[in-house]
Amino acid sequence: MADFVNDVVSLYIAIITIVSIVACGVLLWAMSSMRTSGTSVETTGHAWDENLAEFNNPLPRWWLWLFWITIAFSFVYLALYPGLGSFKGVLGWSQAAQYDEEMKQADATVGPIFQKYAAMPVEQVAGDPAARAIGERLFLNYCASCHGSDARGAKGFPNLADADSLYGNTPEAIKTSIADGRSGVMPPLGAAIGNDDNILDVAHYVLSLSQSNHEPARADRGKEKFALCAACHGADGKGNPQLGAPNLTDKVWLYGSGADAIVTAIKQGRNNRMPAHKDFLGDAKVHMLAAYVWSLSRNP
């Protein structure tokens, strides 16, 4: 509650909060007046089943006292904790401070474990069952939302359980991907290649590289136009891990296979990004995650 545009907004929030609580108290006081003994009680005019009437009696005292206690608690709470604009409360508590304290306690407990594995090579960590179990839990917490709990990915999200990798499947490449993130961009080439017929020819040539179902005549015509793609994918179509350019000679497709998917990629390009995790996780956890991901393609 401390990040406000200016002091006026903070004061406005504080006033609205206090006025709302006071208004609740006034309403309770107005509703708590008791009728004197012997005075008849009027009905509200509502009746059911001919003689079941709703009387206008005051609210039960015990029920009202619960609300009075709630109001008293709210004033005590707002004095101790944030809630009145930018006022931090007498205790000075904040979610950020509590998070930092809990992280310090966690680091004191598990920090030595992570540091132990951080001093070991990725290959050795990947061979340790206890380390893989820790890496799996880290993966489920931080990576599964995109790559799936089984690490097999989805459309637009790489399968990490095979040995195919856009940037290389070495421990160093995996650590770099996790720590610094990746930004994969394929520019749209439709205008450069020409009309739709030419684009379809190139698509069939790409299919022919992996021995997928294609039309030979179109593939022959598309080979010449593929020269525009060779700058990234190579003349043989085997890709370039330095650029993150996919190998087109295998049957691994990040956005789906078939002529339609390839035509869409050529016309519209592709733009994909994996966020960096180094600042959030730290080097030791990145090391542990890299070992787990590296082990997936070696222990299917």
PDB file of C-alpha atoms in Angstrom:
ATOM      1  CA  MET A   1       0.000   0.000   0.000  1.00  0.00           C
ATOM      2  CA  ALA A   2       3.034   2.305  -0.229  1.00  0.00           C
ATOM      3  CA  ASP A   3       3.262   2.820  -4.014  1.00  0.00           C
ATOM      4  CA  PHE A   4       0.995   5.773  -4.741  1.00  0.00           C
ATOM      5  CA  VAL A   5       1.237   8.411  -7.443  1.00  0.00           C
ATOM      6  CA  ASN A   6       1.353  11.246  -4.873  1.00  0.00           C
ATOM      7  CA  ASP A   7       0.460  12.136  -1.279  1.00  0.00           C
ATOM      8  CA  VAL A   8      -3.021  13.345  -2.302  1.00  0.00           C
ATOM      9  CA  VAL A   9      -4.006   9.866  -3.492  1.00  0.00           C
ATOM     10  CA  SER A  10      -2.590   8.343  -0.299  1.00  0.00           C
ATOM     11  CA  LEU A  11      -4.577  10.772   1.864  1.00  0.00           C
ATOM     12  CA  TYR A  12      -7.722  10.131  -0.177  1.00  0.00           C
ATOM     13  CA  ILE A  13      -7.429   6.371   0.376  1.00  0.00           C
ATOM     14  CA  ALA A  14      -6.866   6.850   4.109  1.00  0.00           C
ATOM     15  CA  ILE A  15      -9.878   9.162   4.496  1.00  0.00           C
ATOM     16  CA  ILE A  16     -12.188   6.887   2.507  1.00  0.00           C
ATOM     17  CA  THR A  17     -11.122   3.897   4.615  1.00  0.00           C
ATOM     18  CA  ILE A  18     -11.709   5.630   7.960  1.00  0.00           C
ATOM     19  CA  VAL A  19     -14.999   7.218   6.859  1.00  0.00           C
ATOM     20  CA  SER A  20     -16.261   3.819   5.673  1.00  0.00           C
ATOM     21  CA  ILE A  21     -15.508   2.187   9.026  1.00  0.00           C
ATOM     22  CA  VAL A  22     -17.100   5.074  10.967  1.00  0.00           C
ATOM     23  CA  ALA A  23     -20.164   4.886   8.713  1.00  0.00           C
ATOM     24  CA  CYS A  24     -20.526   1.195   9.564  1.00  0.00           C
ATOM     25  CA  GLY A  25     -20.430   2.127  13.255  1.00  0.00           C
ATOM     26  CA  VAL A  26     -23.107   4.784  12.810  1.00  0.00           C
ATOM     27  CA  LEU A  27     -25.315   2.321  10.960  1.00  0.00           C
ATOM     28  CA  LEU A  28     -24.912  -0.244  13.740  1.00  0.00           C
ATOM     29  CA  TRP A  29     -25.760   2.346  16.392  1.00  0.00           C
ATOM     30  CA  ALA A  30     -28.910   3.317  14.483  1.00  0.00           C
ATOM     31  CA  MET A  31     -29.947  -0.327  14.178  1.00  0.00           C
ATOM     32  CA  SER A  32     -29.307  -1.202  17.828  1.00  0.00           C
ATOM     33  CA  SER A  33     -32.089   0.862  19.489  1.00  0.00           C
ATOM     34  CA  MET A  34     -34.306  -1.397  21.607  1.00  0.00           C
ATOM     35  CA  ARG A  35     -38.043  -1.018  21.897  1.00  0.00           C
ATOM     36  CA  THR A  36     -39.419  -0.253  25.375  1.00  0.00           C
ATOM     37  CA  SER A  37     -41.325  -2.897  27.282  1.00  0.00           C
ATOM     38  CA  GLY A  38     -44.974  -3.169  26.361  1.00  0.00           C
ATOM     39  CA  THR A  39     -44.624  -1.355  23.083  1.00  0.00           C
ATOM     40  CA  SER A  40     -46.112  -3.189  20.172  1.00  0.00           C
ATOM     41  CA  VAL A  41     -43.886  -4.030  17.256  1.00  0.00           C
ATOM     42  CA  GLU A  42     -44.936  -3.064  13.788  1.00  0.00           C
ATOM     43  CA  THR A  43     -44.565  -5.452  10.889  1.00  0.00           C
ATOM     44  CA  THR A  44     -42.748  -4.661   7.700  1.00  0.00           C
ATOM     45  CA  GLY A  45     -45.835  -5.518   5.687  1.00  0.00           C
ATOM     46  CA  HIS A  46     -44.398  -8.786   4.443  1.00  0.00           C
ATOM     47  CA  ALA A  47     -46.443 -11.937   5.074  1.00  0.00           C
ATOM     48  CA  TRP A  48     -46.283 -15.539   3.873  1.00  0.00           C
ATOM     49  CA  ASP A  49     -48.722 -18.424   4.188  1.00  0.00           C
ATOM     50  CA  GLU A  50     -51.479 -16.019   5.315  1.00  0.00           C
ATOM     51  CA  ASN A  51     -50.237 -15.446   8.891  1.00  0.00           C
ATOM     52  CA  LEU A  52     -46.415 -15.702   8.802  1.00  0.00           C
ATOM     53  CA  ALA A  53     -45.437 -12.024   9.249  1.00  0.00           C
ATOM     54  CA  GLU A  54     -42.072 -10.251   9.343  1.00  0.00           C
ATOM     55  CA  PHE A  55     -41.755  -8.005  12.401  1.00  0.00           C
ATOM     56  CA  ASN A  56     -39.556  -4.930  12.649  1.00  0.00           C
ATOM     57  CA  ASN A  57     -37.590  -6.007  15.744  1.00  0.00           C
ATOM     58  CA  PRO A  58     -34.075  -4.674  16.484  1.00  0.00           C
ATOM     59  CA  LEU A  59     -31.165  -6.917  15.589  1.00  0.00           C
ATOM     60  CA  PRO A  60     -29.974  -9.389  18.277  1.00  0.00           C
ATOM     61  CA  ARG A  61     -27.491  -7.808  20.705  1.00  0.00           C
ATOM     62  CA  TRP A  62     -24.941 -10.627  20.374  1.00  0.00           C
ATOM     63  CA  TRP A  63     -25.002 -10.235  16.611  1.00  0.00           C
ATOM     64  CA  LEU A  64     -24.429  -6.473  16.853  1.00  0.00           C
ATOM     65  CA  TRP A  65     -21.553  -6.967  19.296  1.00  0.00           C
ATOM     66  CA  LEU A  66     -19.787  -9.140  16.722  1.00  0.00           C
ATOM     67  CA  PHE A  67     -19.841  -6.200  14.330  1.00  0.00           C
ATOM     68  CA  TRP A  68     -18.646  -3.787  17.038  1.00  0.00           C
ATOM     69  CA  ILE A  69     -15.716  -6.126  17.702  1.00  0.00           C
ATOM     70  CA  THR A  70     -14.972  -6.224  13.970  1.00  0.00           C
ATOM     71  CA  ILE A  71     -14.880  -2.420  13.816  1.00  0.00           C
ATOM     72  CA  ALA A  72     -12.592  -2.240  16.843  1.00  0.00           C
ATOM     73  CA  PHE A  73     -10.318  -4.873  15.281  1.00  0.00           C
ATOM     74  CA  SER A  74     -10.125  -2.882  12.026  1.00  0.00           C
ATOM     75  CA  PHE A  75      -8.851   0.234  13.831  1.00  0.00           C
ATOM     76  CA  VAL A  76      -6.229  -1.807  15.706  1.00  0.00           C
ATOM     77  CA  TYR A  77      -5.176  -3.538  12.482  1.00  0.00           C
ATOM     78  CA  LEU A  78      -4.860  -0.268  10.538  1.00  0.00           C
ATOM     79  CA  ALA A  79      -2.725   1.167  13.345  1.00  0.00           C
ATOM     80  CA  LEU A  80      -0.327  -1.789  13.293  1.00  0.00           C
ATOM     81  CA  TYR A  81      -0.220  -2.729   9.592  1.00  0.00           C
ATOM     82  CA  PRO A  82      -0.348  -0.942   6.188  1.00  0.00           C
ATOM     83  CA  GLY A  83      -3.830  -0.020   5.034  1.00  0.00           C
ATOM     84  CA  LEU A  84      -4.194   3.750   5.334  1.00  0.00           C
ATOM     85  CA  GLY A  85      -2.617   4.964   2.133  1.00  0.00           C
ATOM     86  CA  SER A  86       1.162   5.140   2.404  1.00  0.00           C
ATOM     87  CA  PHE A  87       1.132   4.771   6.216  1.00  0.00           C
ATOM     88  CA  LYS A  88       3.275   1.689   6.938  1.00  0.00           C
ATOM     89  CA  GLY A  89       1.827   0.923  10.332  1.00  0.00           C
ATOM     90  CA  VAL A  90       3.473   0.965  13.747  1.00  0.00           C
ATOM     91  CA  LEU A  91       5.054  -2.473  13.182  1.00  0.00           C
ATOM     92  CA  GLY A  92       6.483  -1.491   9.789  1.00  0.00           C
ATOM     93  CA  TRP A  93       5.405  -4.816   8.265  1.00  0.00           C
ATOM     94  CA  SER A  94       5.364  -5.338   4.482  1.00  0.00           C
ATOM     95  CA  GLN A  95       4.924  -8.280   2.156  1.00  0.00           C
ATOM     96  CA  ALA A  96       8.285  -7.558   0.549  1.00  0.00           C
ATOM     97  CA  ALA A  97      10.067  -7.608   3.906  1.00  0.00           C
ATOM     98  CA  GLN A  98       8.332 -10.840   4.917  1.00  0.00           C
ATOM     99  CA  TYR A  99       9.236 -12.427   1.583  1.00  0.00           C
ATOM    100  CA  ASP A 100      12.885 -11.399   1.962  1.00  0.00           C
ATOM    101  CA  GLU A 101      12.990 -12.784   5.496  1.00  0.00           C
ATOM    102  CA  GLU A 102      11.456 -16.096   4.423  1.00  0.00           C
ATOM    103  CA  MET A 103      13.919 -16.331   1.535  1.00  0.00           C
ATOM    104  CA  LYS A 104      16.814 -15.760   3.938  1.00  0.00           C
ATOM    105  CA  GLN A 105      15.544 -18.529   6.186  1.00  0.00           C
ATOM    106  CA  ALA A 106      15.130 -20.843   3.193  1.00  0.00           C
ATOM    107  CA  ASP A 107      18.614 -20.028   1.914  1.00  0.00           C
ATOM    108  CA  ALA A 108      20.069 -20.745   5.332  1.00  0.00           C
ATOM    109  CA  THR A 109      18.417 -24.170   5.267  1.00  0.00           C
ATOM    110  CA  VAL A 110      18.849 -25.316   1.663  1.00  0.00           C
ATOM    111  CA  GLY A 111      21.650 -22.998   0.546  1.00  0.00           C
ATOM    112  CA  PRO A 112      24.445 -25.416   1.497  1.00  0.00           C
ATOM    113  CA  ILE A 113      22.743 -28.170  -0.523  1.00  0.00           C
ATOM    114  CA  PHE A 114      22.594 -26.034  -3.666  1.00  0.00           C
ATOM    115  CA  GLN A 115      26.153 -24.829  -3.181  1.00  0.00           C
ATOM    116  CA  LYS A 116      27.336 -28.429  -2.900  1.00  0.00           C
ATOM    117  CA  TYR A 117      25.859 -29.297  -6.298  1.00  0.00           C
ATOM    118  CA  ALA A 118      26.891 -25.960  -7.827  1.00  0.00           C
ATOM    119  CA  ALA A 119      30.517 -26.978  -7.337  1.00  0.00           C
ATOM    120  CA  MET A 120      29.958 -30.181  -9.323  1.00  0.00           C
ATOM    121  CA  PRO A 121      29.868 -30.489 -13.148  1.00  0.00           C
ATOM    122  CA  VAL A 122      26.414 -30.598 -14.712  1.00  0.00           C
ATOM    123  CA  GLU A 123      26.976 -34.149 -15.918  1.00  0.00           C
ATOM    124  CA  GLN A 124      27.786 -35.314 -12.390  1.00  0.00           C
ATOM    125  CA  VAL A 125      24.796 -33.519 -10.903  1.00  0.00           C
ATOM    126  CA  ALA A 126      22.549 -35.118 -13.541  1.00  0.00           C
ATOM    127  CA  GLY A 127      23.719 -38.541 -12.413  1.00  0.00           C
ATOM    128  CA  ASP A 128      22.807 -37.949  -8.773  1.00  0.00           C
ATOM    129  CA  PRO A 129      19.250 -39.210  -7.986  1.00  0.00           C
ATOM    130  CA  ALA A 130      18.814 -36.750  -5.108  1.00  0.00           C
ATOM    131  CA  ALA A 131      19.921 -33.843  -7.298  1.00  0.00           C
ATOM    132  CA  ARG A 132      17.558 -34.885 -10.099  1.00  0.00           C
ATOM    133  CA  ALA A 133      14.679 -34.997  -7.607  1.00  0.00           C
ATOM    134  CA  ILE A 134      15.454 -31.432  -6.528  1.00  0.00           C
ATOM    135  CA  GLY A 135      15.811 -30.370 -10.166  1.00  0.00           C
ATOM    136  CA  GLU A 136      12.460 -31.920 -10.997  1.00  0.00           C
ATOM    137  CA  ARG A 137      10.731 -29.926  -8.263  1.00  0.00           C
ATOM    138  CA  LEU A 138      12.374 -26.750  -9.517  1.00  0.00           C
ATOM    139  CA  PHE A 139      11.256 -27.596 -13.050  1.00  0.00           C
ATOM    140  CA  LEU A 140       7.658 -28.192 -11.971  1.00  0.00           C
ATOM    141  CA  ASN A 141       7.615 -24.860 -10.140  1.00  0.00           C
ATOM    142  CA  TYR A 142       9.261 -22.635 -12.733  1.00  0.00           C
ATOM    143  CA  CYS A 143       9.226 -24.359 -16.136  1.00  0.00           C
ATOM    144  CA  ALA A 144       6.215 -26.675 -16.364  1.00  0.00           C
ATOM    145  CA  SER A 145       3.741 -23.862 -17.113  1.00  0.00           C
ATOM    146  CA  CYS A 146       5.308 -23.549 -20.589  1.00  0.00           C
ATOM    147  CA  HIS A 147       7.067 -26.843 -21.238  1.00  0.00           C
ATOM    148  CA  GLY A 148       4.551 -29.119 -19.478  1.00  0.00           C
ATOM    149  CA  SER A 149       5.003 -31.268 -16.401  1.00  0.00           C
ATOM    150  CA  ASP A 150       6.511 -34.002 -18.583  1.00  0.00           C
ATOM    151  CA  ALA A 151       8.817 -31.457 -20.298  1.00  0.00           C
ATOM    152  CA  ARG A 152       7.471 -32.442 -23.718  1.00  0.00           C
ATOM    153  CA  GLY A 153       6.329 -28.925 -24.528  1.00  0.00           C
ATOM    154  CA  ALA A 154       3.489 -27.838 -26.778  1.00  0.00           C
ATOM    155  CA  LYS A 155       3.006 -25.824 -29.956  1.00  0.00           C
ATOM    156  CA  GLY A 156       5.513 -22.980 -29.750  1.00  0.00           C
ATOM    157  CA  PHE A 157       7.179 -24.428 -26.627  1.00  0.00           C
ATOM    158  CA  PRO A 158      10.139 -26.810 -27.206  1.00  0.00           C
ATOM    159  CA  ASN A 159      10.134 -30.444 -26.162  1.00  0.00           C
ATOM    160  CA  LEU A 160      12.956 -30.743 -23.623  1.00  0.00           C
ATOM    161  CA  ALA A 161      12.745 -34.525 -23.336  1.00  0.00           C
ATOM    162  CA  ASP A 162      14.424 -35.189 -26.688  1.00  0.00           C
ATOM    163  CA  ALA A 163      17.957 -34.425 -27.836  1.00  0.00           C
ATOM    164  CA  ASP A 164      16.856 -31.813 -30.392  1.00  0.00           C
ATOM    165  CA  SER A 165      17.629 -28.259 -29.331  1.00  0.00           C
ATOM    166  CA  LEU A 166      17.611 -24.995 -31.253  1.00  0.00           C
ATOM    167  CA  TYR A 167      20.651 -23.662 -29.396  1.00  0.00           C
ATOM    168  CA  GLY A 168      22.481 -26.910 -28.767  1.00  0.00           C
ATOM    169  CA  ASN A 169      21.978 -29.633 -26.201  1.00  0.00           C
ATOM    170  CA  THR A 170      25.208 -29.138 -24.279  1.00  0.00           C
ATOM    171  CA  PRO A 171      25.110 -28.348 -20.541  1.00  0.00           C
ATOM    172  CA  GLU A 172      26.583 -24.905 -21.246  1.00  0.00           C
ATOM    173  CA  ALA A 173      23.935 -24.071 -23.858  1.00  0.00           C
ATOM    174  CA  ILE A 174      21.130 -25.198 -21.550  1.00  0.00           C
ATOM    175  CA  LYS A 175      22.506 -23.127 -18.657  1.00  0.00           C
ATOM    176  CA  THR A 176      22.698 -20.078 -20.923  1.00  0.00           C
ATOM    177  CA  SER A 177      19.106 -20.593 -22.057  1.00  0.00           C
ATOM    178  CA  ILE A 178      17.824 -20.788 -18.486  1.00  0.00           C
ATOM    179  CA  ALA A 179      19.981 -18.005 -17.098  1.00  0.00           C
ATOM    180  CA  ASP A 180      19.842 -15.415 -19.890  1.00  0.00           C
ATOM    181  CA  GLY A 181      16.727 -16.485 -21.775  1.00  0.00           C
ATOM    182  CA  ARG A 182      16.363 -16.726 -25.540  1.00  0.00           C
ATOM    183  CA  SER A 183      14.763 -14.538 -28.179  1.00  0.00           C
ATOM    184  CA  GLY A 184      14.045 -16.416 -31.394  1.00  0.00           C
ATOM    185  CA  VAL A 185      12.994 -14.381 -34.411  1.00  0.00           C
ATOM    186  CA  MET A 186      12.320 -15.516 -37.957  1.00  0.00           C
ATOM    187  CA  PRO A 187      11.552 -12.549 -40.240  1.00  0.00           C
ATOM    188  CA  PRO A 188       8.621 -12.770 -42.658  1.00  0.00           C
ATOM    189  CA  LEU A 189       9.965 -13.658 -46.111  1.00  0.00           C
ATOM    190  CA  GLY A 190       6.765 -13.836 -48.133  1.00  0.00           C
ATOM    191  CA  ALA A 191       7.386 -10.579 -49.998  1.00  0.00           C
ATOM    192  CA  ALA A 192      10.975 -11.537 -50.789  1.00  0.00           C
ATOM    193  CA  ILE A 193      10.096 -14.986 -52.120  1.00  0.00           C
ATOM    194  CA  GLY A 194       7.234 -13.775 -54.287  1.00  0.00           C
ATOM    195  CA  ASN A 195       3.665 -14.905 -54.809  1.00  0.00           C
ATOM    196  CA  ASP A 196       1.775 -17.626 -52.954  1.00  0.00           C
ATOM    197  CA  ASP A 197       2.712 -20.225 -55.545  1.00  0.00           C
ATOM    198  CA  ASN A 198       6.427 -19.576 -55.007  1.00  0.00           C
ATOM    199  CA  ILE A 199       5.997 -19.725 -51.234  1.00  0.00           C
ATOM    200  CA  LEU A 200       4.244 -23.064 -51.545  1.00  0.00           C
ATOM    201  CA  ASP A 201       7.117 -24.336 -53.681  1.00  0.00           C
ATOM    202  CA  VAL A 202       9.601 -23.422 -50.939  1.00  0.00           C
ATOM    203  CA  ALA A 203       7.377 -25.096 -48.345  1.00  0.00           C
ATOM    204  CA  HIS A 204       7.441 -28.346 -50.300  1.00  0.00           C
ATOM    205  CA  TYR A 205      11.211 -28.100 -50.668  1.00  0.00           C
ATOM    206  CA  VAL A 206      11.483 -27.731 -46.874  1.00  0.00           C
ATOM    207  CA  LEU A 207       9.297 -30.822 -46.480  1.00  0.00           C
ATOM    208  CA  SER A 208      11.552 -32.730 -48.847  1.00  0.00           C
ATOM    209  CA  LEU A 209      14.560 -32.027 -46.632  1.00  0.00           C
ATOM    210  CA  SER A 210      13.103 -34.244 -43.905  1.00  0.00           C
ATOM    211  CA  GLN A 211      11.682 -36.773 -46.346  1.00  0.00           C
ATOM    212  CA  SER A 212       8.180 -35.694 -45.360  1.00  0.00           C
ATOM    213  CA  ASN A 213       5.199 -35.932 -47.680  1.00  0.00           C
ATOM    214  CA  HIS A 214       5.696 -33.402 -50.497  1.00  0.00           C
ATOM    215  CA  GLU A 215       5.235 -32.771 -54.201  1.00  0.00           C
ATOM    216  CA  PRO A 216       8.582 -33.392 -56.005  1.00  0.00           C
ATOM    217  CA  ALA A 217       7.863 -30.922 -58.803  1.00  0.00           C
ATOM    218  CA  ARG A 218       7.150 -28.105 -56.365  1.00  0.00           C
ATOM    219  CA  ALA A 219      10.175 -29.044 -54.264  1.00  0.00           C
ATOM    220  CA  ASP A 220      12.431 -28.794 -57.344  1.00  0.00           C
ATOM    221  CA  ARG A 221      11.103 -25.313 -58.112  1.00  0.00           C
ATOM    222  CA  GLY A 222      11.408 -24.215 -54.459  1.00  0.00           C
ATOM    223  CA  LYS A 223      15.059 -25.232 -54.095  1.00  0.00           C
ATOM    224  CA  GLU A 224      16.319 -22.087 -55.828  1.00  0.00           C
ATOM    225  CA  LYS A 225      14.138 -19.802 -53.709  1.00  0.00           C
ATOM    226  CA  PHE A 226      15.356 -21.559 -50.569  1.00  0.00           C
ATOM    227  CA  ALA A 227      18.614 -19.627 -50.988  1.00  0.00           C
ATOM    228  CA  LEU A 228      16.904 -16.784 -49.064  1.00  0.00           C
ATOM    229  CA  CYS A 229      16.449 -19.148 -46.112  1.00  0.00           C
ATOM    230  CA  ALA A 230      19.939 -20.624 -46.279  1.00  0.00           C
ATOM    231  CA  ALA A 231      21.451 -17.567 -44.612  1.00  0.00           C
ATOM    232  CA  CYS A 232      20.075 -18.847 -41.299  1.00  0.00           C
ATOM    233  CA  HIS A 233      19.203 -22.492 -41.887  1.00  0.00           C
ATOM    234  CA  GLY A 234      22.285 -23.291 -43.969  1.00  0.00           C
ATOM    235  CA  ALA A 235      22.462 -24.461 -47.550  1.00  0.00           C
ATOM    236  CA  ASP A 236      21.804 -28.013 -46.399  1.00  0.00           C
ATOM    237  CA  GLY A 237      18.937 -26.926 -44.120  1.00  0.00           C
ATOM    238  CA  LYS A 238      20.581 -28.300 -40.978  1.00  0.00           C
ATOM    239  CA  GLY A 239      20.156 -25.044 -39.081  1.00  0.00           C
ATOM    240  CA  ASN A 240      22.508 -22.970 -36.950  1.00  0.00           C
ATOM    241  CA  PRO A 241      22.555 -23.334 -33.140  1.00  0.00           C
ATOM    242  CA  GLN A 242      24.382 -20.005 -32.835  1.00  0.00           C
ATOM    243  CA  LEU A 243      21.310 -18.256 -34.259  1.00  0.00           C
ATOM    244  CA  GLY A 244      18.702 -20.650 -32.933  1.00  0.00           C
ATOM    245  CA  ALA A 245      17.760 -21.502 -36.536  1.00  0.00           C
ATOM    246  CA  PRO A 246      16.006 -24.911 -36.587  1.00  0.00           C
ATOM    247  CA  ASN A 247      17.303 -27.979 -38.352  1.00  0.00           C
ATOM    248  CA  LEU A 248      14.852 -28.512 -41.215  1.00  0.00           C
ATOM    249  CA  THR A 249      16.136 -31.968 -42.115  1.00  0.00           C
ATOM    250  CA  ASP A 250      14.603 -33.745 -39.121  1.00  0.00           C
ATOM    251  CA  LYS A 251      10.947 -34.250 -38.305  1.00  0.00           C
ATOM    252  CA  VAL A 252      10.895 -31.999 -35.219  1.00  0.00           C
ATOM    253  CA  TRP A 253       8.501 -29.068 -35.691  1.00  0.00           C
ATOM    254  CA  LEU A 254       8.018 -26.370 -33.064  1.00  0.00           C
ATOM    255  CA  TYR A 255       4.865 -24.918 -34.645  1.00  0.00           C
ATOM    256  CA  GLY A 256       3.493 -27.999 -36.378  1.00  0.00           C
ATOM    257  CA  SER A 257       4.371 -29.784 -39.585  1.00  0.00           C
ATOM    258  CA  GLY A 258       2.809 -29.743 -43.022  1.00  0.00           C
ATOM    259  CA  ALA A 259       2.787 -27.319 -45.921  1.00  0.00           C
ATOM    260  CA  ASP A 260       0.246 -24.962 -44.316  1.00  0.00           C
ATOM    261  CA  ALA A 261       2.333 -24.482 -41.160  1.00  0.00           C
ATOM    262  CA  ILE A 262       5.484 -23.840 -43.175  1.00  0.00           C
ATOM    263  CA  VAL A 263       3.715 -21.379 -45.501  1.00  0.00           C
ATOM    264  CA  THR A 264       2.454 -19.477 -42.445  1.00  0.00           C
ATOM    265  CA  ALA A 265       5.978 -19.345 -41.004  1.00  0.00           C
ATOM    266  CA  ILE A 266       7.387 -18.027 -44.303  1.00  0.00           C
ATOM    267  CA  LYS A 267       4.685 -15.394 -44.747  1.00  0.00           C
ATOM    268  CA  GLN A 268       4.307 -14.158 -41.167  1.00  0.00           C
ATOM    269  CA  GLY A 269       7.640 -15.100 -39.618  1.00  0.00           C
ATOM    270  CA  ARG A 270       7.979 -16.351 -36.054  1.00  0.00           C
ATOM    271  CA  ASN A 271       8.732 -14.504 -32.856  1.00  0.00           C
ATOM    272  CA  ASN A 272       9.281 -16.461 -29.664  1.00  0.00           C
ATOM    273  CA  ARG A 273      10.886 -15.588 -26.353  1.00  0.00           C
ATOM    274  CA  MET A 274      12.015 -17.453 -23.273  1.00  0.00           C
ATOM    275  CA  PRO A 275      12.481 -15.155 -20.248  1.00  0.00           C
ATOM    276  CA  ALA A 276      15.733 -15.047 -18.297  1.00  0.00           C
ATOM    277  CA  HIS A 277      15.709 -16.720 -14.873  1.00  0.00           C
ATOM    278  CA  LYS A 278      19.180 -15.860 -13.555  1.00  0.00           C
ATOM    279  CA  ASP A 279      18.191 -12.894 -11.410  1.00  0.00           C
ATOM    280  CA  PHE A 280      15.162 -14.697 -10.020  1.00  0.00           C
ATOM    281  CA  LEU A 281      16.644 -18.136  -9.340  1.00  0.00           C
ATOM    282  CA  GLY A 282      20.336 -17.466  -8.834  1.00  0.00           C
ATOM    283  CA  ASP A 283      23.290 -19.348 -10.283  1.00  0.00           C
ATOM    284  CA  ALA A 284      23.015 -22.415  -8.025  1.00  0.00           C
ATOM    285  CA  LYS A 285      19.392 -23.188  -8.933  1.00  0.00           C
ATOM    286  CA  VAL A 286      20.058 -22.501 -12.611  1.00  0.00           C
ATOM    287  CA  HIS A 287      22.893 -25.045 -12.419  1.00  0.00           C
ATOM    288  CA  MET A 288      20.565 -27.607 -10.823  1.00  0.00           C
ATOM    289  CA  LEU A 289      17.827 -27.001 -13.393  1.00  0.00           C
ATOM    290  CA  ALA A 290      20.283 -27.292 -16.277  1.00  0.00           C
ATOM    291  CA  ALA A 291      21.421 -30.665 -14.961  1.00  0.00           C
ATOM    292  CA  TYR A 292      17.846 -31.907 -14.745  1.00  0.00           C
ATOM    293  CA  VAL A 293      16.914 -30.695 -18.246  1.00  0.00           C
ATOM    294  CA  TRP A 294      20.131 -32.164 -19.686  1.00  0.00           C
ATOM    295  CA  SER A 295      19.322 -35.495 -18.061  1.00  0.00           C
ATOM    296  CA  LEU A 296      15.855 -35.660 -19.663  1.00  0.00           C
ATOM    297  CA  SER A 297      17.226 -36.371 -23.130  1.00  0.00           C
ATOM    298  CA  ARG A 298      19.557 -39.020 -21.739  1.00  0.00           C
ATOM    299  CA  ASN A 299      17.082 -40.775 -19.443  1.00  0.00           C
ATOM    300  CA  PRO A 300      13.824 -40.759 -21.416  1.00  0.00           C
TER     301      PRO A 300
END
